[in-house]
Amino acid sequence: MVRWEWYEQEAEVRQAATQMIAQAAADAIKARGAFHLVLAGGSTPRAVYQTLNALPTDWSAWHVYFGDERVLPADHPDRNSVMAQSAWLGQSPIPRNQIYPIPTELGLEAARASYLQTLAPLGAFDLVLLGLGEDGHTASLFPGHDVGAAQDASDVLMVLDAPKPPPQRVSLSANRLSNARQVLFLVTGAGKREPVQRWMSGEEIPAASIQCANGVDVLLDRAAWPD
Ligand code: 6PG
């Protein structure tokens, strides 16, 4: 089940996302004493990440993962971990050992093996943040590729020929991203109108393969609304 949530302005999408993250953290920390959050890459979530340090929360209970990473040196500006670090995590009191970048600087296979180990002890994520690509991809799950939606799919996939550069990436599978209490897509800008239209009309784009038991929330701004 997909819940489409419409806002006029991109700023309203960001505000709603910040509130949903704050609420998910509060609920998880109250219920289980920890909050396990998966971050999206891309440019859309950056402004949301920049607001998070202002939240009143118990940062020692936060654990931060990544949905995907590009195979690049650890300090490369195109890394999702570097974006999150500069927008938020670099100034965050979250304990360093509770931030789990995908170590793609080690190469594809070693990064995948390492992240499989990181995720092994963990059950459902509390909240998974995702973006939507213009071709319908999410995380680094691209059209025409195996997105790992089967129940026995591996938690972590190696991507060798992504159409969006760089071609080599590591991504959590659709199956692992769906294993969450809450999934939230942030979708803004006119470039997203076409994939939203395709998703709404039932096409099997990769984003549609994320199917959380509690449903999936998609926050959209006016520019991304289909005609
Ligand atoms: C990545 C992302 C990717 C992203 C979408 C949307 O590493 O590139 O995880 O799935 O979320 O491509 O990107 P924008 O937010 O930049 O439009």
PDB file of N, CA and C in Angstrom, residues 73-158:
ATOM      1  N   PRO A  73      36.365   6.611  -3.426  1.00  0.00           N
ATOM      2  CA  PRO A  73      37.163   6.777  -2.208  1.00  0.00           C
ATOM      3  C   PRO A  73      36.314   7.355  -1.059  1.00  0.00           C
ATOM      4  N   ALA A  74      36.729   7.065   0.166  1.00  0.00           N
ATOM      5  CA  ALA A  74      35.917   7.388   1.353  1.00  0.00           C
ATOM      6  C   ALA A  74      35.575   8.878   1.465  1.00  0.00           C
ATOM      7  N   ASP A  75      36.450   9.726   0.935  1.00  0.00           N
ATOM      8  CA  ASP A  75      36.194  11.169   1.094  1.00  0.00           C
ATOM      9  C   ASP A  75      35.708  11.816  -0.199  1.00  0.00           C
ATOM     10  N   HIS A  76      35.256  11.006  -1.152  1.00  0.00           N
ATOM     11  CA  HIS A  76      34.831  11.571  -2.443  1.00  0.00           C
ATOM     12  C   HIS A  76      33.519  12.353  -2.270  1.00  0.00           C
ATOM     13  N   PRO A  77      33.438  13.552  -2.845  1.00  0.00           N
ATOM     14  CA  PRO A  77      32.229  14.365  -2.647  1.00  0.00           C
ATOM     15  C   PRO A  77      30.945  13.742  -3.190  1.00  0.00           C
ATOM     16  N   ASP A  78      31.049  12.761  -4.110  1.00  0.00           N
ATOM     17  CA  ASP A  78      29.832  12.119  -4.632  1.00  0.00           C
ATOM     18  C   ASP A  78      29.361  10.953  -3.767  1.00  0.00           C
ATOM     19  N   ARG A  79      30.072  10.677  -2.679  1.00  0.00           N
ATOM     20  CA  ARG A  79      29.618   9.596  -1.784  1.00  0.00           C
ATOM     21  C   ARG A  79      28.401  10.059  -0.994  1.00  0.00           C
ATOM     22  N   ASN A  80      27.433   9.170  -0.811  1.00  0.00           N
ATOM     23  CA  ASN A  80      26.284   9.497   0.024  1.00  0.00           C
ATOM     24  C   ASN A  80      26.719   9.737   1.468  1.00  0.00           C
ATOM     25  N   SER A  81      27.722   8.985   1.920  1.00  0.00           N
ATOM     26  CA  SER A  81      28.205   9.162   3.298  1.00  0.00           C
ATOM     27  C   SER A  81      28.813  10.548   3.489  1.00  0.00           C
ATOM     28  N   VAL A  82      29.479  11.068   2.460  1.00  0.00           N
ATOM     29  CA  VAL A  82      30.110  12.387   2.571  1.00  0.00           C
ATOM     30  C   VAL A  82      29.031  13.480   2.591  1.00  0.00           C
ATOM     31  N   MET A  83      27.993  13.301   1.763  1.00  0.00           N
ATOM     32  CA  MET A  83      26.881  14.261   1.781  1.00  0.00           C
ATOM     33  C   MET A  83      26.236  14.292   3.176  1.00  0.00           C
ATOM     34  N   ALA A  84      25.940  13.123   3.717  1.00  0.00           N
ATOM     35  CA  ALA A  84      25.279  13.069   5.028  1.00  0.00           C
ATOM     36  C   ALA A  84      26.185  13.623   6.124  1.00  0.00           C
ATOM     37  N   GLN A  85      27.481  13.362   5.968  1.00  0.00           N
ATOM     38  CA  GLN A  85      28.452  13.850   6.945  1.00  0.00           C
ATOM     39  C   GLN A  85      28.477  15.384   6.942  1.00  0.00           C
ATOM     40  N   SER A  86      28.505  15.980   5.749  1.00  0.00           N
ATOM     41  CA  SER A  86      28.627  17.440   5.700  1.00  0.00           C
ATOM     42  C   SER A  86      27.300  18.104   6.045  1.00  0.00           C
ATOM     43  N   ALA A  87      26.174  17.474   5.692  1.00  0.00           N
ATOM     44  CA  ALA A  87      24.875  18.107   5.971  1.00  0.00           C
ATOM     45  C   ALA A  87      24.451  17.936   7.422  1.00  0.00           C
ATOM     46  N   TRP A  88      24.912  16.873   8.070  1.00  0.00           N
ATOM     47  CA  TRP A  88      24.347  16.540   9.384  1.00  0.00           C
ATOM     48  C   TRP A  88      25.331  15.842  10.316  1.00  0.00           C
ATOM     49  N   LEU A  89      25.817  14.667   9.878  1.00  0.00           N
ATOM     50  CA  LEU A  89      26.461  13.775  10.844  1.00  0.00           C
ATOM     51  C   LEU A  89      27.770  14.323  11.393  1.00  0.00           C
ATOM     52  N   GLY A  90      28.436  15.158  10.595  1.00  0.00           N
ATOM     53  CA  GLY A  90      29.706  15.738  11.055  1.00  0.00           C
ATOM     54  C   GLY A  90      29.547  16.594  12.289  1.00  0.00           C
ATOM     55  N   GLN A  91      28.353  17.163  12.475  1.00  0.00           N
ATOM     56  CA  GLN A  91      28.111  18.016  13.656  1.00  0.00           C
ATOM     57  C   GLN A  91      27.166  17.327  14.636  1.00  0.00           C
ATOM     58  N   SER A  92      27.005  16.024  14.514  1.00  0.00           N
ATOM     59  CA  SER A  92      26.011  15.335  15.334  1.00  0.00           C
ATOM     60  C   SER A  92      26.643  14.651  16.537  1.00  0.00           C
ATOM     61  N   PRO A  93      25.938  14.651  17.670  1.00  0.00           N
ATOM     62  CA  PRO A  93      26.456  13.921  18.829  1.00  0.00           C
ATOM     63  C   PRO A  93      26.207  12.411  18.792  1.00  0.00           C
ATOM     64  N   ILE A  94      25.676  11.895  17.687  1.00  0.00           N
ATOM     65  CA  ILE A  94      25.488  10.438  17.588  1.00  0.00           C
ATOM     66  C   ILE A  94      26.861   9.767  17.733  1.00  0.00           C
ATOM     67  N   PRO A  95      26.986   8.744  18.601  1.00  0.00           N
ATOM     68  CA  PRO A  95      28.285   8.075  18.739  1.00  0.00           C
ATOM     69  C   PRO A  95      28.793   7.573  17.377  1.00  0.00           C
ATOM     70  N   ARG A  96      30.080   7.806  17.105  1.00  0.00           N
ATOM     71  CA  ARG A  96      30.666   7.447  15.793  1.00  0.00           C
ATOM     72  C   ARG A  96      30.436   5.980  15.446  1.00  0.00           C
ATOM     73  N   ASN A  97      30.509   5.118  16.474  1.00  0.00           N
ATOM     74  CA  ASN A  97      30.363   3.677  16.185  1.00  0.00           C
ATOM     75  C   ASN A  97      28.897   3.276  15.961  1.00  0.00           C
ATOM     76  N   GLN A  98      28.004   4.255  15.946  1.00  0.00           N
ATOM     77  CA  GLN A  98      26.600   3.974  15.608  1.00  0.00           C
ATOM     78  C   GLN A  98      26.223   4.589  14.245  1.00  0.00           C
ATOM     79  N   ILE A  99      27.244   4.988  13.514  1.00  0.00           N
ATOM     80  CA  ILE A  99      27.038   5.455  12.138  1.00  0.00           C
ATOM     81  C   ILE A  99      27.734   4.438  11.240  1.00  0.00           C
ATOM     82  N   TYR A 100      26.981   3.866  10.305  1.00  0.00           N
ATOM     83  CA  TYR A 100      27.467   2.722   9.533  1.00  0.00           C
ATOM     84  C   TYR A 100      27.491   3.037   8.037  1.00  0.00           C
ATOM     85  N   PRO A 101      28.541   3.737   7.562  1.00  0.00           N
ATOM     86  CA  PRO A 101      28.659   3.936   6.113  1.00  0.00           C
ATOM     87  C   PRO A 101      28.926   2.596   5.425  1.00  0.00           C
ATOM     88  N   ILE A 102      28.558   2.466   4.165  1.00  0.00           N
ATOM     89  CA  ILE A 102      28.897   1.259   3.400  1.00  0.00           C
ATOM     90  C   ILE A 102      30.329   1.466   2.895  1.00  0.00           C
ATOM     91  N   PRO A 103      31.289   0.612   3.304  1.00  0.00           N
ATOM     92  CA  PRO A 103      32.702   0.922   3.033  1.00  0.00           C
ATOM     93  C   PRO A 103      33.129   0.591   1.614  1.00  0.00           C
ATOM     94  N   THR A 104      32.552   1.301   0.638  1.00  0.00           N
ATOM     95  CA  THR A 104      32.839   0.987  -0.772  1.00  0.00           C
ATOM     96  C   THR A 104      34.275   1.319  -1.169  1.00  0.00           C
ATOM     97  N   GLU A 105      34.979   2.080  -0.319  1.00  0.00           N
ATOM     98  CA  GLU A 105      36.397   2.335  -0.619  1.00  0.00           C
ATOM     99  C   GLU A 105      37.195   1.025  -0.618  1.00  0.00           C
ATOM    100  N   LEU A 106      36.631  -0.039  -0.034  1.00  0.00           N
ATOM    101  CA  LEU A 106      37.306  -1.343  -0.010  1.00  0.00           C
ATOM    102  C   LEU A 106      37.085  -2.121  -1.308  1.00  0.00           C
ATOM    103  N   GLY A 107      36.212  -1.614  -2.171  1.00  0.00           N
ATOM    104  CA  GLY A 107      35.849  -2.348  -3.387  1.00  0.00           C
ATOM    105  C   GLY A 107      34.496  -3.016  -3.189  1.00  0.00           C
ATOM    106  N   LEU A 108      33.900  -3.411  -4.327  1.00  0.00           N
ATOM    107  CA  LEU A 108      32.522  -3.913  -4.307  1.00  0.00           C
ATOM    108  C   LEU A 108      32.310  -5.103  -3.380  1.00  0.00           C
ATOM    109  N   GLU A 109      33.137  -6.143  -3.577  1.00  0.00           N
ATOM    110  CA  GLU A 109      32.864  -7.392  -2.856  1.00  0.00           C
ATOM    111  C   GLU A 109      33.104  -7.244  -1.369  1.00  0.00           C
ATOM    112  N   ALA A 110      34.211  -6.563  -1.027  1.00  0.00           N
ATOM    113  CA  ALA A 110      34.522  -6.400   0.401  1.00  0.00           C
ATOM    114  C   ALA A 110      33.485  -5.505   1.070  1.00  0.00           C
ATOM    115  N   ALA A 111      33.006  -4.504   0.357  1.00  0.00           N
ATOM    116  CA  ALA A 111      32.000  -3.603   0.933  1.00  0.00           C
ATOM    117  C   ALA A 111      30.705  -4.365   1.193  1.00  0.00           C
ATOM    118  N   ARG A 112      30.333  -5.184   0.224  1.00  0.00           N
ATOM    119  CA  ARG A 112      29.094  -5.960   0.393  1.00  0.00           C
ATOM    120  C   ARG A 112      29.229  -6.907   1.591  1.00  0.00           C
ATOM    121  N   ALA A 113      30.373  -7.612   1.654  1.00  0.00           N
ATOM    122  CA  ALA A 113      30.571  -8.582   2.743  1.00  0.00           C
ATOM    123  C   ALA A 113      30.538  -7.866   4.086  1.00  0.00           C
ATOM    124  N   SER A 114      31.175  -6.723   4.161  1.00  0.00           N
ATOM    125  CA  SER A 114      31.223  -5.982   5.415  1.00  0.00           C
ATOM    126  C   SER A 114      29.821  -5.517   5.826  1.00  0.00           C
ATOM    127  N   TYR A 115      29.044  -5.044   4.849  1.00  0.00           N
ATOM    128  CA  TYR A 115      27.717  -4.527   5.219  1.00  0.00           C
ATOM    129  C   TYR A 115      26.748  -5.654   5.570  1.00  0.00           C
ATOM    130  N   LEU A 116      26.956  -6.828   4.959  1.00  0.00           N
ATOM    131  CA  LEU A 116      26.144  -7.990   5.352  1.00  0.00           C
ATOM    132  C   LEU A 116      26.355  -8.265   6.835  1.00  0.00           C
ATOM    133  N   GLN A 117      27.608  -8.153   7.259  1.00  0.00           N
ATOM    134  CA  GLN A 117      27.926  -8.380   8.692  1.00  0.00           C
ATOM    135  C   GLN A 117      27.316  -7.309   9.571  1.00  0.00           C
ATOM    136  N   THR A 118      27.392  -6.062   9.110  1.00  0.00           N
ATOM    137  CA  THR A 118      26.817  -4.954   9.886  1.00  0.00           C
ATOM    138  C   THR A 118      25.327  -5.187  10.122  1.00  0.00           C
ATOM    139  N   LEU A 119      24.637  -5.646   9.076  1.00  0.00           N
ATOM    140  CA  LEU A 119      23.179  -5.772   9.168  1.00  0.00           C
ATOM    141  C   LEU A 119      22.732  -7.075   9.824  1.00  0.00           C
ATOM    142  N   ALA A 120      23.637  -8.065   9.876  1.00  0.00           N
ATOM    143  CA  ALA A 120      23.229  -9.409  10.321  1.00  0.00           C
ATOM    144  C   ALA A 120      22.498  -9.425  11.664  1.00  0.00           C
ATOM    145  N   PRO A 121      22.990  -8.699  12.691  1.00  0.00           N
ATOM    146  CA  PRO A 121      22.300  -8.796  13.981  1.00  0.00           C
ATOM    147  C   PRO A 121      20.999  -7.997  14.065  1.00  0.00           C
ATOM    148  N   LEU A 122      20.720  -7.237  13.032  1.00  0.00           N
ATOM    149  CA  LEU A 122      19.616  -6.278  13.112  1.00  0.00           C
ATOM    150  C   LEU A 122      18.338  -6.837  12.504  1.00  0.00           C
ATOM    151  N   GLY A 123      17.214  -6.623  13.157  1.00  0.00           N
ATOM    152  CA  GLY A 123      15.909  -6.986  12.595  1.00  0.00           C
ATOM    153  C   GLY A 123      15.411  -5.864  11.694  1.00  0.00           C
ATOM    154  N   ALA A 124      14.146  -5.528  11.854  1.00  0.00           N
ATOM    155  CA  ALA A 124      13.556  -4.491  11.005  1.00  0.00           C
ATOM    156  C   ALA A 124      14.181  -3.131  11.312  1.00  0.00           C
ATOM    157  N   PHE A 125      14.420  -2.336  10.270  1.00  0.00           N
ATOM    158  CA  PHE A 125      14.785  -0.935  10.480  1.00  0.00           C
ATOM    159  C   PHE A 125      13.557  -0.212  11.047  1.00  0.00           C
ATOM    160  N   ASP A 126      13.800   0.862  11.782  1.00  0.00           N
ATOM    161  CA  ASP A 126      12.653   1.669  12.239  1.00  0.00           C
ATOM    162  C   ASP A 126      12.136   2.572  11.128  1.00  0.00           C
ATOM    163  N   LEU A 127      13.053   3.188  10.389  1.00  0.00           N
ATOM    164  CA  LEU A 127      12.633   4.095   9.315  1.00  0.00           C
ATOM    165  C   LEU A 127      13.641   4.027   8.173  1.00  0.00           C
ATOM    166  N   VAL A 128      13.130   3.850   6.965  1.00  0.00           N
ATOM    167  CA  VAL A 128      13.972   3.855   5.756  1.00  0.00           C
ATOM    168  C   VAL A 128      13.593   5.081   4.920  1.00  0.00           C
ATOM    169  N   LEU A 129      14.573   5.951   4.659  1.00  0.00           N
ATOM    170  CA  LEU A 129      14.354   7.105   3.779  1.00  0.00           C
ATOM    171  C   LEU A 129      14.822   6.736   2.380  1.00  0.00           C
ATOM    172  N   LEU A 130      14.048   7.107   1.378  1.00  0.00           N
ATOM    173  CA  LEU A 130      14.408   6.793   0.000  1.00  0.00           C
ATOM    174  C   LEU A 130      14.094   7.965  -0.917  1.00  0.00           C
ATOM    175  N   GLY A 131      14.773   7.994  -2.065  1.00  0.00           N
ATOM    176  CA  GLY A 131      14.467   8.957  -3.117  1.00  0.00           C
ATOM    177  C   GLY A 131      13.949   8.209  -4.334  1.00  0.00           C
ATOM    178  N   LEU A 132      13.540   8.951  -5.324  1.00  0.00           N
ATOM    179  CA  LEU A 132      13.032   8.360  -6.567  1.00  0.00           C
ATOM    180  C   LEU A 132      13.812   8.961  -7.732  1.00  0.00           C
ATOM    181  N   GLY A 133      14.402   8.103  -8.550  1.00  0.00           N
ATOM    182  CA  GLY A 133      15.132   8.588  -9.723  1.00  0.00           C
ATOM    183  C   GLY A 133      14.192   8.823 -10.891  1.00  0.00           C
ATOM    184  N   GLU A 134      14.646   9.582 -11.868  1.00  0.00           N
ATOM    185  CA  GLU A 134      13.790   9.924 -13.004  1.00  0.00           C
ATOM    186  C   GLU A 134      13.421   8.702 -13.832  1.00  0.00           C
ATOM    187  N   ASP A 135      14.229   7.638 -13.741  1.00  0.00           N
ATOM    188  CA  ASP A 135      13.913   6.386 -14.442  1.00  0.00           C
ATOM    189  C   ASP A 135      13.188   5.397 -13.528  1.00  0.00           C
ATOM    190  N   GLY A 136      12.781   5.844 -12.350  1.00  0.00           N
ATOM    191  CA  GLY A 136      12.032   4.984 -11.433  1.00  0.00           C
ATOM    192  C   GLY A 136      12.895   4.231 -10.442  1.00  0.00           C
ATOM    193  N   HIS A 137      14.225   4.473 -10.469  1.00  0.00           N
ATOM    194  CA  HIS A 137      15.074   3.739  -9.518  1.00  0.00           C
ATOM    195  C   HIS A 137      14.916   4.296  -8.104  1.00  0.00           C
ATOM    196  N   THR A 138      15.309   3.475  -7.160  1.00  0.00           N
ATOM    197  CA  THR A 138      15.423   3.938  -5.781  1.00  0.00           C
ATOM    198  C   THR A 138      16.641   3.258  -5.178  1.00  0.00           C
ATOM    199  N   ALA A 139      17.229   3.885  -4.133  1.00  0.00           N
ATOM    200  CA  ALA A 139      18.557   3.457  -3.675  1.00  0.00           C
ATOM    201  C   ALA A 139      19.392   3.234  -4.942  1.00  0.00           C
ATOM    202  N   SER A 140      20.129   2.117  -5.075  1.00  0.00           N
ATOM    203  CA  SER A 140      20.781   1.847  -6.363  1.00  0.00           C
ATOM    204  C   SER A 140      20.152   0.627  -7.012  1.00  0.00           C
ATOM    205  N   LEU A 141      18.827   0.577  -6.972  1.00  0.00           N
ATOM    206  CA  LEU A 141      18.052  -0.492  -7.616  1.00  0.00           C
ATOM    207  C   LEU A 141      17.488   0.089  -8.905  1.00  0.00           C
ATOM    208  N   PHE A 142      18.030  -0.359 -10.036  1.00  0.00           N
ATOM    209  CA  PHE A 142      17.734   0.277 -11.321  1.00  0.00           C
ATOM    210  C   PHE A 142      16.833  -0.599 -12.190  1.00  0.00           C
ATOM    211  N   PRO A 143      16.069   0.037 -13.105  1.00  0.00           N
ATOM    212  CA  PRO A 143      15.202  -0.731 -14.003  1.00  0.00           C
ATOM    213  C   PRO A 143      16.023  -1.736 -14.819  1.00  0.00           C
ATOM    214  N   GLY A 144      15.464  -2.912 -14.996  1.00  0.00           N
ATOM    215  CA  GLY A 144      16.146  -3.932 -15.797  1.00  0.00           C
ATOM    216  C   GLY A 144      17.184  -4.721 -15.021  1.00  0.00           C
ATOM    217  N   HIS A 145      17.402  -4.372 -13.741  1.00  0.00           N
ATOM    218  CA  HIS A 145      18.352  -5.104 -12.905  1.00  0.00           C
ATOM    219  C   HIS A 145      17.556  -5.932 -11.898  1.00  0.00           C
ATOM    220  N   ASP A 146      18.211  -6.933 -11.335  1.00  0.00           N
ATOM    221  CA  ASP A 146      17.572  -7.668 -10.239  1.00  0.00           C
ATOM    222  C   ASP A 146      17.592  -6.768  -9.006  1.00  0.00           C
ATOM    223  N   VAL A 147      16.423  -6.403  -8.515  1.00  0.00           N
ATOM    224  CA  VAL A 147      16.364  -5.469  -7.376  1.00  0.00           C
ATOM    225  C   VAL A 147      16.320  -6.215  -6.039  1.00  0.00           C
ATOM    226  N   GLY A 148      16.370  -7.539  -6.084  1.00  0.00           N
ATOM    227  CA  GLY A 148      16.404  -8.308  -4.839  1.00  0.00           C
ATOM    228  C   GLY A 148      15.088  -8.238  -4.074  1.00  0.00           C
ATOM    229  N   ALA A 149      13.992  -8.413  -4.813  1.00  0.00           N
ATOM    230  CA  ALA A 149      12.680  -8.336  -4.158  1.00  0.00           C
ATOM    231  C   ALA A 149      12.216  -9.688  -3.624  1.00  0.00           C
ATOM    232  N   ALA A 150      12.859 -10.774  -4.072  1.00  0.00           N
ATOM    233  CA  ALA A 150      12.427 -12.105  -3.625  1.00  0.00           C
ATOM    234  C   ALA A 150      12.693 -12.269  -2.130  1.00  0.00           C
ATOM    235  N   GLN A 151      11.902 -13.117  -1.491  1.00  0.00           N
ATOM    236  CA  GLN A 151      12.038 -13.259  -0.043  1.00  0.00           C
ATOM    237  C   GLN A 151      13.386 -13.817   0.388  1.00  0.00           C
ATOM    238  N   ASP A 152      14.025 -14.581  -0.525  1.00  0.00           N
ATOM    239  CA  ASP A 152      15.336 -15.135  -0.178  1.00  0.00           C
ATOM    240  C   ASP A 152      16.473 -14.297  -0.768  1.00  0.00           C
ATOM    241  N   ALA A 153      16.164 -13.095  -1.234  1.00  0.00           N
ATOM    242  CA  ALA A 153      17.209 -12.238  -1.805  1.00  0.00           C
ATOM    243  C   ALA A 153      18.193 -11.844  -0.722  1.00  0.00           C
ATOM    244  N   SER A 154      19.435 -11.615  -1.153  1.00  0.00           N
ATOM    245  CA  SER A 154      20.454 -11.152  -0.212  1.00  0.00           C
ATOM    246  C   SER A 154      20.096  -9.759   0.294  1.00  0.00           C
ATOM    247  N   ASP A 155      20.564  -9.420   1.488  1.00  0.00           N
ATOM    248  CA  ASP A 155      20.308  -8.084   2.044  1.00  0.00           C
ATOM    249  C   ASP A 155      21.042  -6.999   1.262  1.00  0.00           C
ATOM    250  N   VAL A 156      22.204  -7.360   0.703  1.00  0.00           N
ATOM    251  CA  VAL A 156      23.076  -6.346   0.100  1.00  0.00           C
ATOM    252  C   VAL A 156      23.475  -6.809  -1.306  1.00  0.00           C
ATOM    253  N   LEU A 157      23.319  -5.931  -2.289  1.00  0.00           N
ATOM    254  CA  LEU A 157      23.596  -6.269  -3.689  1.00  0.00           C
ATOM    255  C   LEU A 157      24.777  -5.458  -4.222  1.00  0.00           C
ATOM    256  N   MET A 158      25.520  -6.088  -5.140  1.00  0.00           N
ATOM    257  CA  MET A 158      26.562  -5.350  -5.864  1.00  0.00           C
ATOM    258  C   MET A 158      25.960  -4.898  -7.188  1.00  0.00           C
TER     259      MET A 158
END
